[in-house]
PDB file of C-alpha atoms and ligand atoms in Angstrom:
ATOM      1  CA  UNK T   1       0.000   0.000   0.000  1.00 44.00           C
ATOM      2  CA  UNK T   2       1.232   3.436  -0.879  1.00 50.00           C
ATOM      3  CA  UNK T   3       0.364   6.976   0.065  1.00 56.00           C
ATOM      4  CA  UNK T   4       1.401   9.015  -2.900  1.00 84.00           C
ATOM      5  CA  UNK T   5       2.626   9.089  -6.468  1.00 93.00           C
ATOM      6  CA  UNK T   6       5.917   9.270  -8.228  1.00 95.00           C
ATOM      7  CA  UNK T   7       6.003  12.833  -9.539  1.00 95.00           C
ATOM      8  CA  UNK T   8       7.675  13.661 -12.838  1.00 96.00           C
ATOM      9  CA  UNK T   9       7.533  17.186 -14.265  1.00 96.00           C
ATOM     10  CA  UNK T  10       4.324  17.904 -12.394  1.00 94.00           C
ATOM     11  CA  UNK T  11       2.558  14.689 -13.481  1.00 96.00           C
ATOM     12  CA  UNK T  12       1.687  11.877 -11.052  1.00 96.00           C
ATOM     13  CA  UNK T  13       2.833   8.347 -11.939  1.00 96.00           C
ATOM     14  CA  UNK T  14       2.195   5.034 -10.136  1.00 94.00           C
ATOM     15  CA  UNK T  15       4.934   4.128  -7.692  1.00 91.00           C
ATOM     16  CA  UNK T  16       5.038   0.475  -8.784  1.00 88.00           C
ATOM     17  CA  UNK T  17       6.897  -0.609 -11.927  1.00 91.00           C
ATOM     18  CA  UNK T  18       8.438   2.714 -12.927  1.00 92.00           C
ATOM     19  CA  UNK T  19      11.340   4.734 -11.608  1.00 94.00           C
ATOM     20  CA  UNK T  20      11.999   8.431 -12.004  1.00 96.00           C
ATOM     21  CA  UNK T  21      15.147   7.787 -14.068  1.00 97.00           C
ATOM     22  CA  UNK T  22      13.395   5.526 -16.563  1.00 97.00           C
ATOM     23  CA  UNK T  23      10.430   7.866 -16.985  1.00 97.00           C
ATOM     24  CA  UNK T  24      12.858  10.709 -17.595  1.00 97.00           C
ATOM     25  CA  UNK T  25      14.860   8.729 -20.139  1.00 96.00           C
ATOM     26  CA  UNK T  26      11.746   7.358 -21.871  1.00 96.00           C
ATOM     27  CA  UNK T  27      10.338  10.853 -22.309  1.00 96.00           C
ATOM     28  CA  UNK T  28      13.549  12.647 -23.263  1.00 95.00           C
ATOM     29  CA  UNK T  29      15.675  10.103 -25.080  1.00 95.00           C
ATOM     30  CA  UNK T  30      13.660   7.193 -26.401  1.00 96.00           C
ATOM     31  CA  UNK T  31      13.911   6.953 -30.170  1.00 95.00           C
ATOM     32  CA  UNK T  32      10.677   5.986 -31.886  1.00 96.00           C
ATOM     33  CA  UNK T  33      11.403   4.191 -35.160  1.00 95.00           C
ATOM     34  CA  UNK T  34       9.439   4.452 -38.391  1.00 96.00           C
ATOM     35  CA  UNK T  35       8.155   0.897 -38.158  1.00 96.00           C
ATOM     36  CA  UNK T  36       7.004   1.129 -34.512  1.00 97.00           C
ATOM     37  CA  UNK T  37       3.343   0.848 -33.570  1.00 97.00           C
ATOM     38  CA  UNK T  38       2.412   2.715 -30.384  1.00 97.00           C
ATOM     39  CA  UNK T  39      -0.775   2.228 -28.399  1.00 98.00           C
ATOM     40  CA  UNK T  40      -1.631   5.260 -26.319  1.00 98.00           C
ATOM     41  CA  UNK T  41      -4.356   5.703 -23.746  1.00 98.00           C
ATOM     42  CA  UNK T  42      -5.336   7.224 -20.460  1.00 98.00           C
ATOM     43  CA  UNK T  43      -5.417   4.347 -17.907  1.00 98.00           C
ATOM     44  CA  UNK T  44      -8.572   2.208 -17.934  1.00 97.00           C
ATOM     45  CA  UNK T  45      -9.580   3.114 -21.486  1.00 98.00           C
ATOM     46  CA  UNK T  46      -9.338  -0.431 -22.843  1.00 97.00           C
ATOM     47  CA  UNK T  47      -5.589  -0.551 -23.475  1.00 96.00           C
ATOM     48  CA  UNK T  48      -5.182  -4.261 -22.784  1.00 96.00           C
ATOM     49  CA  UNK T  49      -8.075  -5.083 -25.073  1.00 97.00           C
ATOM     50  CA  UNK T  50      -6.496  -3.069 -27.877  1.00 97.00           C
ATOM     51  CA  UNK T  51      -3.101  -4.646 -27.175  1.00 97.00           C
ATOM     52  CA  UNK T  52      -4.607  -8.136 -27.434  1.00 97.00           C
ATOM     53  CA  UNK T  53      -6.227  -7.208 -30.761  1.00 98.00           C
ATOM     54  CA  UNK T  54      -2.935  -5.810 -32.051  1.00 97.00           C
ATOM     55  CA  UNK T  55      -1.071  -8.971 -31.071  1.00 97.00           C
ATOM     56  CA  UNK T  56      -3.653 -11.143 -32.780  1.00 98.00           C
ATOM     57  CA  UNK T  57      -3.579  -9.016 -35.929  1.00 98.00           C
ATOM     58  CA  UNK T  58       0.207  -9.231 -35.838  1.00 96.00           C
ATOM     59  CA  UNK T  59       0.088 -13.052 -35.662  1.00 97.00           C
ATOM     60  CA  UNK T  60      -2.763 -13.201 -38.210  1.00 97.00           C
ATOM     61  CA  UNK T  61      -5.143 -14.742 -35.712  1.00 97.00           C
ATOM     62  CA  UNK T  62      -2.698 -17.408 -34.505  1.00 97.00           C
ATOM     63  CA  UNK T  63      -3.103 -17.686 -30.718  1.00 97.00           C
ATOM     64  CA  UNK T  64       0.322 -19.198 -29.925  1.00 97.00           C
ATOM     65  CA  UNK T  65       1.876 -15.838 -29.039  1.00 97.00           C
ATOM     66  CA  UNK T  66      -0.955 -14.542 -26.830  1.00 96.00           C
ATOM     67  CA  UNK T  67      -1.139 -17.874 -25.005  1.00 96.00           C
ATOM     68  CA  UNK T  68       2.552 -18.250 -24.259  1.00 96.00           C
ATOM     69  CA  UNK T  69       3.987 -14.770 -23.631  1.00 96.00           C
ATOM     70  CA  UNK T  70       2.757 -12.295 -20.988  1.00 95.00           C
ATOM     71  CA  UNK T  71       1.049  -9.268 -22.479  1.00 96.00           C
ATOM     72  CA  UNK T  72       3.613  -6.865 -20.954  1.00 95.00           C
ATOM     73  CA  UNK T  73       6.440  -8.696 -22.749  1.00 95.00           C
ATOM     74  CA  UNK T  74       4.654  -8.839 -26.080  1.00 97.00           C
ATOM     75  CA  UNK T  75       3.900  -5.123 -25.941  1.00 97.00           C
ATOM     76  CA  UNK T  76       6.191  -3.457 -23.418  1.00 97.00           C
ATOM     77  CA  UNK T  77       5.202  -0.301 -21.543  1.00 96.00           C
ATOM     78  CA  UNK T  78       7.461   2.518 -22.587  1.00 97.00           C
ATOM     79  CA  UNK T  79       7.595   4.237 -19.193  1.00 97.00           C
ATOM     80  CA  UNK T  80       7.982   1.104 -17.063  1.00 96.00           C
ATOM     81  CA  UNK T  81      11.414  -0.097 -15.964  1.00 96.00           C
ATOM     82  CA  UNK T  82      11.077  -3.581 -17.466  1.00 94.00           C
ATOM     83  CA  UNK T  83       9.265  -2.394 -20.557  1.00 96.00           C
ATOM     84  CA  UNK T  84      11.828   0.284 -21.327  1.00 97.00           C
ATOM     85  CA  UNK T  85      14.676  -2.238 -21.169  1.00 95.00           C
ATOM     86  CA  UNK T  86      12.809  -4.719 -23.338  1.00 96.00           C
ATOM     87  CA  UNK T  87      12.116  -2.071 -25.957  1.00 96.00           C
ATOM     88  CA  UNK T  88      15.689  -0.881 -26.109  1.00 94.00           C
ATOM     89  CA  UNK T  89      16.871  -4.440 -26.748  1.00 92.00           C
ATOM     90  CA  UNK T  90      14.196  -5.260 -29.309  1.00 94.00           C
ATOM     91  CA  UNK T  91      15.058  -5.454 -32.982  1.00 89.00           C
ATOM     92  CA  UNK T  92      12.706  -4.835 -35.879  1.00 80.00           C
ATOM     93  CA  UNK T  93       9.162  -3.472 -35.785  1.00 89.00           C
ATOM     94  CA  UNK T  94       8.097  -2.968 -32.176  1.00 96.00           C
ATOM     95  CA  UNK T  95       4.670  -2.858 -30.604  1.00 97.00           C
ATOM     96  CA  UNK T  96       4.663  -0.621 -27.550  1.00 98.00           C
ATOM     97  CA  UNK T  97       2.137   0.852 -25.152  1.00 98.00           C
ATOM     98  CA  UNK T  98       2.109   3.997 -23.078  1.00 98.00           C
ATOM     99  CA  UNK T  99      -0.134   6.140 -20.923  1.00 98.00           C
ATOM    100  CA  UNK T 100       2.111   9.180 -21.308  1.00 98.00           C
ATOM    101  CA  UNK T 101       0.362  12.499 -21.709  1.00 98.00           C
ATOM    102  CA  UNK T 102       1.067  14.154 -25.038  1.00 97.00           C
ATOM    103  CA  UNK T 103       3.424  16.816 -23.677  1.00 97.00           C
ATOM    104  CA  UNK T 104       5.729  14.133 -22.215  1.00 97.00           C
ATOM    105  CA  UNK T 105       5.689  11.751 -25.212  1.00 97.00           C
ATOM    106  CA  UNK T 106       9.116  11.287 -26.900  1.00 97.00           C
ATOM    107  CA  UNK T 107       9.669  14.040 -29.410  1.00 95.00           C
ATOM    108  CA  UNK T 108      11.339  11.588 -31.807  1.00 95.00           C
ATOM    109  CA  UNK T 109       7.792  10.591 -32.802  1.00 95.00           C
ATOM    110  CA  UNK T 110       7.334  13.832 -34.724  1.00 91.00           C
ATOM    111  CA  UNK T 111      10.078  13.044 -37.190  1.00 93.00           C
ATOM    112  CA  UNK T 112       9.107   9.386 -37.576  1.00 95.00           C
ATOM    113  CA  UNK T 113       6.487   7.538 -39.589  1.00 95.00           C
ATOM    114  CA  UNK T 114       5.554   5.398 -36.583  1.00 97.00           C
ATOM    115  CA  UNK T 115       1.858   4.632 -36.212  1.00 97.00           C
ATOM    116  CA  UNK T 116      -0.033   5.671 -33.109  1.00 98.00           C
ATOM    117  CA  UNK T 117      -3.410   4.337 -32.028  1.00 98.00           C
ATOM    118  CA  UNK T 118      -5.083   6.378 -29.298  1.00 98.00           C
ATOM    119  CA  UNK T 119      -7.944   4.617 -27.547  1.00 98.00           C
ATOM    120  CA  UNK T 120     -10.416   6.687 -25.562  1.00 98.00           C
ATOM    121  CA  UNK T 121     -13.398   5.797 -23.396  1.00 98.00           C
ATOM    122  CA  UNK T 122     -16.244   7.490 -21.582  1.00 98.00           C
ATOM    123  CA  UNK T 123     -14.397   9.213 -18.714  1.00 98.00           C
ATOM    124  CA  UNK T 124     -17.124   8.280 -16.228  1.00 98.00           C
ATOM    125  CA  UNK T 125     -16.500   4.596 -16.996  1.00 98.00           C
ATOM    126  CA  UNK T 126     -12.755   5.234 -16.754  1.00 98.00           C
ATOM    127  CA  UNK T 127     -13.357   6.747 -13.328  1.00 98.00           C
ATOM    128  CA  UNK T 128     -15.280   3.706 -12.075  1.00 97.00           C
ATOM    129  CA  UNK T 129     -12.793   1.255 -13.585  1.00 97.00           C
ATOM    130  CA  UNK T 130      -9.915   3.208 -12.010  1.00 97.00           C
ATOM    131  CA  UNK T 131     -11.595   3.238  -8.622  1.00 97.00           C
ATOM    132  CA  UNK T 132     -11.675  -0.576  -8.587  1.00 95.00           C
ATOM    133  CA  UNK T 133      -8.215  -0.914 -10.110  1.00 94.00           C
ATOM    134  CA  UNK T 134      -6.442   1.299  -7.579  1.00 94.00           C
ATOM    135  CA  UNK T 135      -8.454  -0.201  -4.722  1.00 91.00           C
ATOM    136  CA  UNK T 136      -7.404  -3.741  -5.650  1.00 88.00           C
ATOM    137  CA  UNK T 137      -3.788  -3.119  -6.616  1.00 89.00           C
ATOM    138  CA  UNK T 138      -0.798  -1.685  -4.776  1.00 86.00           C
ATOM    139  CA  UNK T 139       0.600   0.435  -7.561  1.00 87.00           C
ATOM    140  CA  UNK T 140      -0.756   3.770  -6.467  1.00 89.00           C
ATOM    141  CA  UNK T 141      -2.679   5.738  -3.876  1.00 91.00           C
ATOM    142  CA  UNK T 142      -5.740   3.752  -2.740  1.00 91.00           C
ATOM    143  CA  UNK T 143      -9.076   5.524  -2.641  1.00 94.00           C
ATOM    144  CA  UNK T 144     -11.295   4.951   0.370  1.00 95.00           C
ATOM    145  CA  UNK T 145     -14.557   5.583  -1.444  1.00 96.00           C
ATOM    146  CA  UNK T 146     -15.979   6.312  -4.877  1.00 97.00           C
ATOM    147  CA  UNK T 147     -16.644   9.872  -3.705  1.00 97.00           C
ATOM    148  CA  UNK T 148     -13.008  10.349  -2.746  1.00 97.00           C
ATOM    149  CA  UNK T 149     -11.776   8.925  -6.059  1.00 97.00           C
ATOM    150  CA  UNK T 150     -14.351  11.065  -7.878  1.00 98.00           C
ATOM    151  CA  UNK T 151     -12.777  14.184  -6.364  1.00 97.00           C
ATOM    152  CA  UNK T 152      -9.246  13.004  -7.190  1.00 97.00           C
ATOM    153  CA  UNK T 153     -10.237  12.260 -10.784  1.00 98.00           C
ATOM    154  CA  UNK T 154     -11.858  15.666 -11.334  1.00 97.00           C
ATOM    155  CA  UNK T 155      -8.751  17.358  -9.898  1.00 96.00           C
ATOM    156  CA  UNK T 156      -6.374  15.262 -12.017  1.00 96.00           C
ATOM    157  CA  UNK T 157      -4.950  13.791  -8.836  1.00 95.00           C
ATOM    158  CA  UNK T 158      -4.791  10.223 -10.247  1.00 97.00           C
ATOM    159  CA  UNK T 159      -2.015   8.337 -12.078  1.00 97.00           C
ATOM    160  CA  UNK T 160      -1.070  10.166 -15.301  1.00 97.00           C
ATOM    161  CA  UNK T 161      -2.920  13.269 -14.169  1.00 97.00           C
ATOM    162  CA  UNK T 162      -5.971  14.877 -15.674  1.00 98.00           C
ATOM    163  CA  UNK T 163      -8.015  12.859 -18.159  1.00 98.00           C
ATOM    164  CA  UNK T 164      -9.136  16.137 -19.677  1.00 98.00           C
ATOM    165  CA  UNK T 165      -5.578  17.266 -20.376  1.00 97.00           C
ATOM    166  CA  UNK T 166      -4.634  13.822 -21.664  1.00 98.00           C
ATOM    167  CA  UNK T 167      -7.361  13.687 -24.252  1.00 97.00           C
ATOM    168  CA  UNK T 168      -7.018  17.345 -25.212  1.00 96.00           C
ATOM    169  CA  UNK T 169      -3.303  16.862 -25.814  1.00 97.00           C
ATOM    170  CA  UNK T 170      -3.624  13.735 -27.919  1.00 97.00           C
ATOM    171  CA  UNK T 171      -6.647  15.065 -29.818  1.00 95.00           C
ATOM    172  CA  UNK T 172      -4.345  17.639 -31.372  1.00 94.00           C
ATOM    173  CA  UNK T 173      -2.809  14.750 -33.348  1.00 95.00           C
ATOM    174  CA  UNK T 174      -6.080  13.387 -34.653  1.00 93.00           C
ATOM    175  CA  UNK T 175      -5.774  14.587 -38.245  1.00 94.00           C
ATOM    176  CA  UNK T 176      -2.353  13.075 -38.794  1.00 95.00           C
ATOM    177  CA  UNK T 177      -2.192  10.236 -41.289  1.00 95.00           C
ATOM    178  CA  UNK T 178      -0.177   8.079 -38.911  1.00 97.00           C
ATOM    179  CA  UNK T 179      -2.588   8.514 -35.972  1.00 97.00           C
ATOM    180  CA  UNK T 180      -5.779   6.503 -35.501  1.00 98.00           C
ATOM    181  CA  UNK T 181      -8.336   7.561 -32.948  1.00 97.00           C
ATOM    182  CA  UNK T 182     -10.447   4.739 -31.545  1.00 97.00           C
ATOM    183  CA  UNK T 183     -12.966   4.358 -28.764  1.00 97.00           C
ATOM    184  CA  UNK T 184     -13.792   1.575 -26.345  1.00 98.00           C
ATOM    185  CA  UNK T 185     -17.439   2.210 -27.211  1.00 97.00           C
ATOM    186  CA  UNK T 186     -17.019   1.585 -30.955  1.00 96.00           C
ATOM    187  CA  UNK T 187     -14.998  -1.545 -30.231  1.00 97.00           C
ATOM    188  CA  UNK T 188     -17.905  -2.780 -28.139  1.00 96.00           C
ATOM    189  CA  UNK T 189     -20.607  -1.764 -30.556  1.00 96.00           C
ATOM    190  CA  UNK T 190     -19.014  -3.243 -33.649  1.00 97.00           C
ATOM    191  CA  UNK T 191     -15.818  -5.148 -32.854  1.00 97.00           C
ATOM    192  CA  UNK T 192     -15.553  -6.777 -36.275  1.00 97.00           C
ATOM    193  CA  UNK T 193     -15.585  -3.522 -38.261  1.00 97.00           C
ATOM    194  CA  UNK T 194     -13.317  -1.837 -35.726  1.00 98.00           C
ATOM    195  CA  UNK T 195     -10.777  -4.657 -35.962  1.00 98.00           C
ATOM    196  CA  UNK T 196     -10.928  -4.347 -39.756  1.00 97.00           C
ATOM    197  CA  UNK T 197     -10.353  -0.605 -39.423  1.00 97.00           C
ATOM    198  CA  UNK T 198      -7.291  -1.242 -37.242  1.00 98.00           C
ATOM    199  CA  UNK T 199      -5.809  -3.827 -39.600  1.00 98.00           C
ATOM    200  CA  UNK T 200      -6.381  -1.519 -42.544  1.00 97.00           C
ATOM    201  CA  UNK T 201      -4.633   1.330 -40.703  1.00 98.00           C
ATOM    202  CA  UNK T 202      -1.701  -0.997 -40.050  1.00 97.00           C
ATOM    203  CA  UNK T 203      -1.670  -2.232 -43.635  1.00 96.00           C
ATOM    204  CA  UNK T 204      -2.164  -5.827 -42.484  1.00 95.00           C
ATOM    205  CA  UNK T 205      -4.825  -7.618 -44.452  1.00 93.00           C
ATOM    206  CA  UNK T 206      -6.686 -10.424 -42.677  1.00 96.00           C
ATOM    207  CA  UNK T 207      -8.620 -13.165 -44.439  1.00 97.00           C
ATOM    208  CA  UNK T 208     -12.086 -14.024 -43.023  1.00 97.00           C
ATOM    209  CA  UNK T 209     -10.793 -16.909 -40.843  1.00 97.00           C
ATOM    210  CA  UNK T 210      -8.013 -14.750 -39.428  1.00 98.00           C
ATOM    211  CA  UNK T 211     -10.483 -11.969 -38.666  1.00 98.00           C
ATOM    212  CA  UNK T 212     -12.803 -14.472 -36.943  1.00 98.00           C
ATOM    213  CA  UNK T 213      -9.948 -15.622 -34.754  1.00 98.00           C
ATOM    214  CA  UNK T 214      -8.918 -12.061 -33.786  1.00 98.00           C
ATOM    215  CA  UNK T 215     -12.529 -11.327 -32.895  1.00 97.00           C
ATOM    216  CA  UNK T 216     -13.044 -14.471 -30.856  1.00 97.00           C
ATOM    217  CA  UNK T 217      -9.732 -14.464 -29.016  1.00 97.00           C
ATOM    218  CA  UNK T 218      -9.848 -10.800 -28.035  1.00 98.00           C
ATOM    219  CA  UNK T 219     -13.374 -11.101 -26.652  1.00 97.00           C
ATOM    220  CA  UNK T 220     -13.902 -10.311 -22.989  1.00 97.00           C
ATOM    221  CA  UNK T 221     -14.714 -13.922 -22.077  1.00 95.00           C
ATOM    222  CA  UNK T 222     -11.671 -15.405 -23.811  1.00 97.00           C
ATOM    223  CA  UNK T 223      -9.309 -12.720 -22.502  1.00 96.00           C
ATOM    224  CA  UNK T 224     -10.603 -13.240 -18.991  1.00 94.00           C
ATOM    225  CA  UNK T 225      -9.507 -16.886 -19.208  1.00 93.00           C
ATOM    226  CA  UNK T 226      -6.084 -16.129 -20.682  1.00 94.00           C
ATOM    227  CA  UNK T 227      -3.632 -15.770 -17.813  1.00 92.00           C
ATOM    228  CA  UNK T 228      -1.007 -14.351 -20.185  1.00 90.00           C
ATOM    229  CA  UNK T 229      -3.327 -11.422 -20.838  1.00 92.00           C
ATOM    230  CA  UNK T 230      -5.507 -10.841 -17.767  1.00 90.00           C
ATOM    231  CA  UNK T 231      -2.598  -9.865 -15.429  1.00 88.00           C
ATOM    232  CA  UNK T 232      -3.357 -12.630 -12.909  1.00 85.00           C
ATOM    233  CA  UNK T 233       0.247 -13.850 -13.050  1.00 81.00           C
ATOM    234  CA  UNK T 234       1.709 -10.545 -11.885  1.00 81.00           C
ATOM    235  CA  UNK T 235       3.451 -10.863  -8.508  1.00 77.00           C
ATOM    236  CA  UNK T 236       1.634 -10.421  -5.190  1.00 79.00           C
ATOM    237  CA  UNK T 237       3.291  -7.073  -4.638  1.00 79.00           C
ATOM    238  CA  UNK T 238       1.157  -5.817  -7.554  1.00 79.00           C
ATOM    239  CA  UNK T 239      -2.062  -7.160  -6.113  1.00 77.00           C
ATOM    240  CA  UNK T 240      -2.835  -9.711  -3.458  1.00 73.00           C
ATOM    241  CA  UNK T 241      -6.533  -9.920  -4.240  1.00 72.00           C
ATOM    242  CA  UNK T 242      -6.617 -12.308  -7.256  1.00 78.00           C
ATOM    243  CA  UNK T 243      -6.800  -9.323  -9.535  1.00 84.00           C
ATOM    244  CA  UNK T 244      -7.694  -9.629 -13.217  1.00 88.00           C
ATOM    245  CA  UNK T 245      -7.716  -6.672 -15.618  1.00 90.00           C
ATOM    246  CA  UNK T 246     -10.961  -8.049 -17.066  1.00 90.00           C
ATOM    247  CA  UNK T 247     -13.306  -6.724 -14.378  1.00 92.00           C
ATOM    248  CA  UNK T 248     -16.681  -6.096 -16.036  1.00 95.00           C
ATOM    249  CA  UNK T 249     -15.979  -5.036 -19.591  1.00 95.00           C
ATOM    250  CA  UNK T 250     -19.102  -3.001 -20.249  1.00 95.00           C
ATOM    251  CA  UNK T 251     -20.015   0.550 -21.197  1.00 96.00           C
ATOM    252  CA  UNK T 252     -22.135   2.609 -18.838  1.00 96.00           C
ATOM    253  CA  UNK T 253     -21.126   0.992 -15.547  1.00 97.00           C
ATOM    254  CA  UNK T 254     -20.848   4.545 -14.170  1.00 98.00           C
ATOM    255  CA  UNK T 255     -24.656   4.519 -13.908  1.00 97.00           C
ATOM    256  CA  UNK T 256     -24.340   1.823 -11.229  1.00 97.00           C
ATOM    257  CA  UNK T 257     -21.803   3.818  -9.214  1.00 96.00           C
ATOM    258  CA  UNK T 258     -22.197   7.576  -9.545  1.00 97.00           C
ATOM    259  CA  UNK T 259     -25.034   9.463  -7.855  1.00 97.00           C
ATOM    260  CA  UNK T 260     -27.157  11.826  -9.921  1.00 97.00           C
ATOM    261  CA  UNK T 261     -25.394  14.751  -8.221  1.00 98.00           C
ATOM    262  CA  UNK T 262     -21.946  13.328  -9.047  1.00 98.00           C
ATOM    263  CA  UNK T 263     -22.922  12.709 -12.674  1.00 97.00           C
ATOM    264  CA  UNK T 264     -24.218  16.278 -12.979  1.00 97.00           C
ATOM    265  CA  UNK T 265     -21.108  17.735 -11.352  1.00 98.00           C
ATOM    266  CA  UNK T 266     -18.964  15.658 -13.720  1.00 98.00           C
ATOM    267  CA  UNK T 267     -20.901  16.847 -16.772  1.00 97.00           C
ATOM    268  CA  UNK T 268     -20.436  20.455 -15.721  1.00 97.00           C
ATOM    269  CA  UNK T 269     -16.659  20.077 -15.493  1.00 97.00           C
ATOM    270  CA  UNK T 270     -16.652  18.084 -18.748  1.00 97.00           C
ATOM    271  CA  UNK T 271     -18.485  20.835 -20.615  1.00 95.00           C
ATOM    272  CA  UNK T 272     -16.057  23.459 -19.359  1.00 96.00           C
ATOM    273  CA  UNK T 273     -12.900  21.477 -20.040  1.00 96.00           C
ATOM    274  CA  UNK T 274     -13.962  20.044 -23.383  1.00 95.00           C
ATOM    275  CA  UNK T 275     -15.430  23.260 -24.790  1.00 93.00           C
ATOM    276  CA  UNK T 276     -14.410  23.724 -28.395  1.00 91.00           C
ATOM    277  CA  UNK T 277     -14.386  20.037 -29.326  1.00 92.00           C
ATOM    278  CA  UNK T 278     -17.239  18.823 -31.572  1.00 90.00           C
ATOM    279  CA  UNK T 279     -19.463  16.470 -29.571  1.00 89.00           C
ATOM    280  CA  UNK T 280     -19.475  13.968 -32.466  1.00 91.00           C
ATOM    281  CA  UNK T 281     -15.816  13.170 -31.774  1.00 93.00           C
ATOM    282  CA  UNK T 282     -16.814  11.364 -28.598  1.00 95.00           C
ATOM    283  CA  UNK T 283     -19.231   8.443 -28.762  1.00 93.00           C
ATOM    284  CA  UNK T 284     -20.568   8.642 -25.215  1.00 90.00           C
ATOM    285  CA  UNK T 285     -23.506  10.332 -23.486  1.00 76.00           C
TER     286      UNK T 285
HETATM  287  S1  PPS W   1      -4.872  -0.189 -17.750  1.00 70.90           S
HETATM  288  O1  PPS W   1      -4.523  -0.854 -16.482  1.00 70.90           O
HETATM  289  O2  PPS W   1      -4.922   1.247 -17.560  1.00 70.90           O
HETATM  290  O3  PPS W   1      -4.007  -0.539 -18.851  1.00 70.90           O
HETATM  291  O4  PPS W   1      -6.360  -0.668 -18.041  1.00 70.90           O
HETATM  292  P1  PPS W   1      -7.008  -0.804 -19.480  1.00 70.90           P
HETATM  293  O5  PPS W   1      -6.562  -2.055 -20.106  1.00 70.90           O
HETATM  294  O6  PPS W   1      -6.809   0.463 -20.243  1.00 70.90           O
HETATM  295  O7  PPS W   1      -8.559  -0.870 -19.144  1.00 70.90           O
HETATM  296  C1  PPS W   1      -9.138  -1.892 -18.387  1.00 70.90           C
HETATM  297  C2  PPS W   1     -10.620  -1.935 -18.734  1.00 70.90           C
HETATM  298  O8  PPS W   1     -10.776  -2.586 -20.012  1.00 70.90           O
HETATM  299  C3  PPS W   1     -11.678  -3.686 -19.870  1.00 70.90           C
HETATM  300  N1  PPS W   1     -11.333  -4.768 -20.804  1.00 70.90           N
HETATM  301  C4  PPS W   1     -12.170  -5.208 -21.755  1.00 70.90           C
HETATM  302  N2  PPS W   1     -13.409  -4.807 -22.106  1.00 70.90           N
HETATM  303  C5  PPS W   1     -14.004  -5.490 -23.115  1.00 70.90           C
HETATM  304  N3  PPS W   1     -13.440  -6.515 -23.767  1.00 70.90           N
HETATM  305  C6  PPS W   1     -12.189  -6.950 -23.454  1.00 70.90           C
HETATM  306  N4  PPS W   1     -11.639  -7.955 -24.118  1.00 70.90           N
HETATM  307  C7  PPS W   1     -11.506  -6.274 -22.396  1.00 70.90           C
HETATM  308  N5  PPS W   1     -10.286  -6.443 -21.806  1.00 70.90           N
HETATM  309  C8  PPS W   1     -10.205  -5.513 -20.840  1.00 70.90           C
HETATM  310  C9  PPS W   1     -11.486  -4.108 -18.424  1.00 70.90           C
HETATM  311  O9  PPS W   1     -12.533  -4.941 -18.006  1.00 70.90           O
HETATM  312  C10 PPS W   1     -11.428  -2.754 -17.727  1.00 70.90           C
HETATM  313  O10 PPS W   1     -12.708  -2.125 -17.659  1.00 70.90           O
HETATM  314  P2  PPS W   1     -13.714  -2.318 -16.442  1.00 70.90           P
HETATM  315  O11 PPS W   1     -14.771  -1.276 -16.669  1.00 70.90           O
HETATM  316  O12 PPS W   1     -12.962  -2.091 -15.188  1.00 70.90           O
HETATM  317  O13 PPS W   1     -14.255  -3.699 -16.563  1.00 70.90           O
END
């Protein structure tokens, strides 16, 4: 259990898995290569789901890789100690994941042809998912109640800071050819077409059987059973409560957790902070 965050340039990071030195080096020195594929998200947006899809597209639906190698080795986290080392040693096209806010992301990206996929999700669902995640794991400050976490989230006092700043920063990249903006909600509504959209963006054509396999093996039920993907094999210091990343896997769970007053207060802040962005960009209520 921990009381605070690891602070880097004014942004809060989890205290487990990352050190100040590695975050600093990842942000300032990491060289993104043309053939890299980077998955970016604010925590709890559906990153692991997207990563599983990417891995399956990469292996053309073959499940050997996702069933034998932990997800954090297949697609290392840029700002984590282990992930950073893995990435530096890795040859050829790399798949990597990060929660870094836009202003901290390695500047080498801007002169590369690397592809970035940013996945977003209804921030109220992110809030609820984060509440459970930080309650059940030891990587960061533990909230004592939904109300307390609600306040932290609104203030940006959660790992990786303000959701509003995160999405605003990354949204500025949305018209770039090498950036694909996705949402958890569209993946849920129409996973087949969204997977096709991703493979098209990556220039990796899948035949119908391969597409079927990606769809089936990245589904919530199958991922929940895959110990190489659901985080259950992480050490006890990460979580001692039989944690799995696959908690509920639905959209709209915030309705079961936030009071009417909290939802209204959230919407008010949302409207202020997201002013200027067309509503159609975001597929949530
Ligand atoms: S993390 O720790 O920040 O990387 O978390 P992240 O992977 O971004 O988000 C975790 C939430 O994604 C849900 N999830 C899925 N939903 C649908 N289908 C699949 N296959 C899937 N895999 C993970 C997971 O359940 C978390 O959401 P909640 O709302 O907590 O269930």
